[in-house]
Coordinates of C-alpha atoms in Angstrom, one line a residue:
M1 CA -25.7 1.4 13.4
S2 CA -24.7 3.9 10.8
S3 CA -27.4 5.2 8.4
L4 CA -25.4 3.8 5.5
T5 CA -25.3 0.3 7.0
E6 CA -29.0 0.5 7.8
E7 CA -29.9 1.6 4.3
T8 CA -27.8 -1.3 2.8
R9 CA -29.5 -3.9 5.1
T10 CA -32.9 -2.6 4.3
A11 CA -32.2 -2.9 0.5
D12 CA -30.8 -6.4 1.1
D13 CA -33.9 -7.5 3.0
A14 CA -36.1 -6.1 0.2
N15 CA -34.0 -8.1 -2.4
R16 CA -34.4 -11.3 -0.4
A17 CA -38.1 -10.8 0.1
A18 CA -38.5 -10.5 -3.7
I19 CA -36.9 -13.9 -4.4
S20 CA -39.2 -16.9 -4.6
P21 CA -38.3 -20.1 -2.7
A22 CA -37.9 -21.9 -6.0
Q23 CA -35.5 -19.3 -7.3
S24 CA -33.5 -19.3 -4.1
D25 CA -33.3 -23.1 -4.3
V26 CA -31.9 -22.9 -7.9
E27 CA -29.2 -20.5 -6.8
A28 CA -28.3 -22.4 -3.7
R29 CA -28.0 -25.7 -5.6
L30 CA -25.6 -24.1 -8.1
I31 CA -23.3 -23.0 -5.2
E32 CA -23.3 -26.5 -3.8
N33 CA -22.4 -27.9 -7.2
V34 CA -19.5 -25.5 -7.6
L35 CA -18.2 -26.2 -4.1
R36 CA -18.3 -30.0 -4.8
S37 CA -16.2 -29.5 -7.9
F38 CA -13.2 -28.7 -5.6
E39 CA -13.7 -31.7 -3.3
Q40 CA -11.0 -33.7 -5.1
C41 CA -8.4 -31.0 -4.5
T42 CA -5.6 -32.6 -2.5
E43 CA -4.0 -29.4 -1.2
P44 CA -6.1 -28.3 1.9
R45 CA -5.2 -24.7 1.7
T46 CA -6.0 -24.4 -2.0
K47 CA -9.3 -26.2 -1.4
R48 CA -10.2 -23.8 1.4
L49 CA -9.3 -20.7 -0.6
M50 CA -11.3 -21.7 -3.6
Q51 CA -14.4 -22.8 -1.8
S52 CA -14.4 -19.7 0.4
L53 CA -14.0 -17.6 -2.7
V54 CA -16.9 -19.3 -4.4
R55 CA -19.2 -18.7 -1.3
H56 CA -18.3 -15.0 -1.0
L57 CA -18.5 -14.4 -4.8
H58 CA -21.9 -16.0 -5.1
A59 CA -23.1 -14.3 -2.0
F60 CA -22.2 -10.9 -3.6
I61 CA -23.9 -11.8 -6.9
R62 CA -27.0 -12.9 -5.1
E63 CA -27.0 -9.9 -2.7
V64 CA -26.8 -7.2 -5.3
R65 CA -28.8 -9.3 -8.0
L66 CA -26.0 -8.7 -10.5
T67 CA -27.3 -8.1 -14.0
E68 CA -25.7 -9.7 -17.1
A69 CA -24.8 -6.2 -18.3
E70 CA -23.0 -5.5 -15.1
W71 CA -21.2 -8.8 -15.3
E72 CA -20.1 -8.0 -18.8
R73 CA -18.8 -4.5 -17.7
S74 CA -17.0 -6.1 -14.8
I75 CA -15.2 -8.5 -17.2
E76 CA -14.3 -5.6 -19.5
F77 CA -12.9 -3.7 -16.6
L78 CA -10.7 -6.5 -15.4
T79 CA -9.6 -7.1 -18.9
A80 CA -8.6 -3.5 -19.2
V81 CA -6.7 -3.7 -15.9
G82 CA -4.7 -6.6 -17.3
H83 CA -4.0 -4.9 -20.6
I84 CA -2.5 -1.8 -19.0
T85 CA -0.3 -3.8 -16.6
D86 CA 3.3 -4.3 -17.6
D87 CA 6.8 -4.5 -16.0
R88 CA 6.6 -0.8 -15.0
R89 CA 2.9 -0.5 -14.0
Q90 CA 0.9 -2.9 -11.9
E91 CA -2.7 -1.9 -12.2
F92 CA -3.9 -4.9 -10.3
I93 CA -2.0 -3.7 -7.2
L94 CA -3.6 -0.3 -7.7
L95 CA -7.0 -1.9 -7.8
S96 CA -6.3 -3.9 -4.7
D97 CA -5.0 -0.8 -3.0
V98 CA -8.0 1.4 -3.6
L99 CA -10.4 -1.3 -2.5
G100 CA -8.6 -1.6 0.8
A101 CA -7.7 -5.3 0.0
S102 CA -4.0 -4.6 0.2
M103 CA -4.2 -2.9 3.5
Q104 CA -6.5 -5.6 5.0
T105 CA -4.1 -8.3 3.8
I106 CA -1.3 -6.4 5.5
N107 CA -3.3 -6.1 8.7
V108 CA -4.0 -9.9 8.7
N109 CA -0.4 -10.8 8.1
N110 CA 1.3 -8.3 10.5
E111 CA -0.3 -8.9 13.9
A112 CA 0.8 -6.5 16.6
V113 CA 3.9 -7.6 18.5
G114 CA 4.8 -5.3 21.5
N115 CA 5.9 -1.9 20.2
A116 CA 6.9 -3.2 16.7
T117 CA 6.5 -0.6 14.0
E118 CA 3.2 -0.9 12.1
A119 CA 3.2 -2.1 8.5
T120 CA 1.3 -0.5 5.6
V121 CA 0.8 -0.9 1.9
F122 CA 3.7 -1.9 -0.4
G123 CA 2.5 0.1 -3.4
P124 CA 3.3 -0.5 -7.1
F125 CA 6.6 1.4 -7.4
F126 CA 9.2 -0.7 -5.6
V127 CA 12.1 -1.8 -7.7
D128 CA 14.7 -4.4 -6.9
D129 CA 18.4 -3.6 -7.0
A130 CA 18.1 0.1 -6.0
P131 CA 21.6 1.6 -5.6
L132 CA 23.5 1.2 -2.4
I133 CA 24.3 4.4 -0.5
A134 CA 26.4 4.9 2.7
N135 CA 24.8 6.4 5.8
G136 CA 24.6 10.1 5.2
G137 CA 24.1 9.5 1.4
D138 CA 21.5 11.1 -0.8
I139 CA 18.7 9.1 -2.5
A140 CA 17.3 12.1 -4.5
G141 CA 19.4 11.7 -7.6
A142 CA 17.7 13.7 -10.3
G143 CA 14.5 14.0 -8.3
V144 CA 13.4 17.6 -7.5
G145 CA 12.1 18.8 -4.2
Q146 CA 12.9 20.1 -0.8
P147 CA 15.9 18.3 0.8
C148 CA 15.0 16.2 3.9
W149 CA 17.4 14.7 6.4
V150 CA 16.0 11.4 7.7
E151 CA 17.5 9.7 10.7
G152 CA 16.6 7.0 13.2
S153 CA 17.5 3.6 14.7
V154 CA 16.6 0.0 14.1
K155 CA 15.9 -2.0 17.2
D156 CA 14.1 -5.1 18.4
V157 CA 11.0 -5.1 20.6
D158 CA 13.3 -5.3 23.7
G159 CA 15.2 -2.2 22.7
N160 CA 18.3 -3.9 21.4
A161 CA 20.1 -2.4 18.4
I162 CA 19.9 -4.3 15.2
P163 CA 23.1 -3.6 13.2
N164 CA 23.4 -4.2 9.5
A165 CA 19.6 -4.2 8.8
R166 CA 18.9 -3.6 5.2
I167 CA 16.8 -0.4 4.7
E168 CA 15.2 0.1 1.3
V169 CA 13.8 3.6 0.8
W170 CA 11.8 5.0 -2.2
E171 CA 9.6 8.1 -2.8
A172 CA 8.1 10.4 -5.4
D173 CA 9.6 13.7 -6.3
E174 CA 7.8 17.0 -5.7
D175 CA 6.0 16.7 -9.0
G176 CA 4.4 13.5 -7.7
F177 CA 6.3 11.0 -9.9
Y178 CA 8.5 8.0 -9.1
D179 CA 11.5 7.5 -11.3
V180 CA 9.9 4.5 -13.0
Q181 CA 7.1 6.8 -14.3
Y182 CA 9.6 8.8 -16.4
T183 CA 10.7 7.5 -19.8
D184 CA 14.4 8.3 -19.5
D185 CA 15.4 5.3 -17.4
R186 CA 16.5 7.6 -14.5
V187 CA 17.2 6.1 -11.1
S188 CA 16.2 8.7 -8.4
G189 CA 14.3 8.8 -5.2
R190 CA 15.3 5.3 -4.2
A191 CA 18.3 3.5 -2.7
H192 CA 19.2 1.0 0.0
L193 CA 21.5 1.4 3.0
F194 CA 22.4 -0.5 6.2
S195 CA 22.1 0.4 9.8
N196 CA 25.5 0.8 11.5
D197 CA 26.9 -1.1 14.4
A198 CA 24.8 0.9 16.8
G199 CA 21.7 0.2 14.8
S200 CA 21.5 3.8 13.6
Y201 CA 20.9 5.1 10.0
N202 CA 20.6 8.4 8.2
F203 CA 20.3 9.7 4.7
W204 CA 19.2 12.7 2.6
G205 CA 15.9 12.4 0.7
L206 CA 13.1 14.8 -0.4
T207 CA 10.4 16.1 1.8
P208 CA 7.3 14.0 0.8
T209 CA 4.5 15.8 -1.0
P210 CA 1.0 14.6 -2.0
Y211 CA 0.4 13.0 -5.3
P212 CA -2.3 11.1 -7.2
I213 CA -1.9 7.4 -7.9
P214 CA -1.9 6.7 -11.7
H215 CA -5.5 7.5 -12.7
D216 CA -5.3 7.5 -16.4
G217 CA -6.4 3.9 -16.6
P218 CA -9.3 1.7 -15.5
V219 CA -8.7 2.2 -11.8
G220 CA -8.8 5.9 -12.2
K221 CA -12.0 5.7 -14.2
M222 CA -13.5 3.6 -11.4
L223 CA -12.5 6.2 -8.8
E224 CA -14.0 9.0 -10.9
A225 CA -17.2 7.1 -11.4
T226 CA -17.6 6.6 -7.7
G227 CA -16.7 10.2 -6.6
R228 CA -13.4 9.3 -5.0
S229 CA -10.1 11.1 -5.2
P230 CA -6.9 9.5 -6.5
M231 CA -4.7 11.4 -4.0
R232 CA -2.3 9.8 -1.7
A233 CA -1.1 11.5 1.5
S234 CA 2.5 12.6 1.5
H235 CA 4.8 9.7 2.4
L236 CA 8.2 8.1 2.3
H237 CA 8.5 4.3 1.8
F238 CA 10.6 1.9 3.8
M239 CA 11.2 -1.8 3.6
V240 CA 13.5 -3.2 6.4
T241 CA 14.9 -6.7 6.6
A242 CA 17.3 -8.4 9.0
P243 CA 17.9 -12.1 9.8
G244 CA 15.6 -13.4 12.5
F245 CA 13.1 -10.6 12.1
R246 CA 9.8 -10.1 10.3
T247 CA 10.2 -8.0 7.1
L248 CA 8.7 -4.6 7.6
V249 CA 7.1 -2.7 4.8
T250 CA 5.8 0.7 5.8
H251 CA 5.7 4.4 5.2
I252 CA 6.1 7.5 7.2
F253 CA 3.6 10.3 6.7
V254 CA 3.8 14.1 7.1
R255 CA 1.9 15.5 10.1
G256 CA -0.4 18.3 9.1
D257 CA -1.0 16.9 5.6
E258 CA -4.8 17.5 4.9
L259 CA -4.9 14.1 3.1
I260 CA -4.0 12.1 6.2
K261 CA -7.7 11.2 6.7
S262 CA -8.5 10.5 3.1
D263 CA -5.5 8.6 1.7
T264 CA -7.0 6.8 -1.3
V265 CA -5.3 3.4 -0.4
F266 CA -6.2 3.6 3.3
G267 CA -2.5 3.3 4.2
V268 CA -2.2 5.8 7.0
K269 CA -1.8 4.7 10.6
D270 CA -1.5 7.2 13.5
S271 CA 1.9 5.7 14.7
L272 CA 3.4 6.4 11.2
V273 CA 2.6 10.1 11.1
K274 CA 5.8 12.0 11.9
D275 CA 6.9 15.6 12.4
F276 CA 8.9 16.8 9.4
E277 CA 10.5 19.9 11.0
H278 CA 11.0 22.8 8.6
Q279 CA 14.5 24.3 8.6
L280 CA 15.3 27.8 7.3
P281 CA 18.0 28.4 4.7
G282 CA 21.4 28.5 6.3
T283 CA 20.4 26.3 9.3
P284 CA 23.4 24.0 10.0
A285 CA 22.7 20.5 8.7
P286 CA 23.6 17.4 10.9
D287 CA 26.3 16.3 8.5
G288 CA 27.7 19.7 7.7
R289 CA 25.9 20.0 4.3
E290 CA 25.6 23.7 3.3
L291 CA 22.0 24.7 2.5
V292 CA 22.5 28.4 2.3
E293 CA 19.8 29.2 -0.4
S294 CA 17.4 26.3 0.3
D295 CA 15.1 25.5 3.1
W296 CA 15.0 21.9 4.2
S297 CA 13.3 19.5 6.6
R298 CA 14.3 16.8 9.0
V299 CA 12.5 13.8 10.5
R300 CA 13.3 11.0 12.9
F301 CA 11.9 7.5 12.4
D302 CA 12.9 4.9 14.9
I303 CA 12.1 1.5 13.6
V304 CA 11.2 -1.5 15.8
L305 CA 11.2 -5.0 14.1
A306 CA 9.1 -7.8 15.3
P307 CA 10.7 -11.3 15.6
E308 CA 10.3 -13.6 12.7
V309 CA 7.5 -16.2 13.2
A310 CA 8.8 -19.7 12.8

């Protein structure tokens, strides 16, 4: 048992020992009353979700002996999260991400199937209707950074090519910003393309670099107060869809990035860490692009889709 877990259990035992049987009975009866309030719910899943939430929420309150001042601060915090959320910024997703709730939900909903590519967090910066590019196209737009050639295949778990799979890709620029974080309505660092008849795909993007999640709001203040970094490991987002297959939401990460072990949203999985091979200026590019004055990188990401669950 880790020392942290042991210390926590010792503190919990001390809290329980300090509560009188009469006080414990008052608290337990309240939980039963709240649970009973959902007994008339006719939708079984909703009933289960609400009653389980009540049990866990009340268990937390009782375990830590939540003070009224702490309750008020919690309400103020959640209110602030709501106020800063708009159509360009989703602070609730950030909160879910930094608490590991997003990643755990993904784990629960994406059980391992053979050699299927692992999923990871969606993040708050996906945008519908990203521009279409052909294979070999460039998603960078006005985004600045080192060019990166990305190539790979899309197959099923039996190794069969999946043609015409839709591949959504998006990323931050080298300054650590997604296009939606700028105020000029630019569209850059994102696009969608389709795998070809052989299941292959390729495009130009930017070599991923580390960046902080937005930390000028309540979630950032929470991280600062708890001694945590807002930094994300370098990554490139993918969402891949094809009829008959489970939608894959994932990233690839840059091998050697020192933030691999401390990604603030817990999104890194070993299978998603890839070699971004550095190329010197003048090195011939796969598609004949001339990069005489600029170094660049290349990476291969072979995608395996799990079958859709009926």
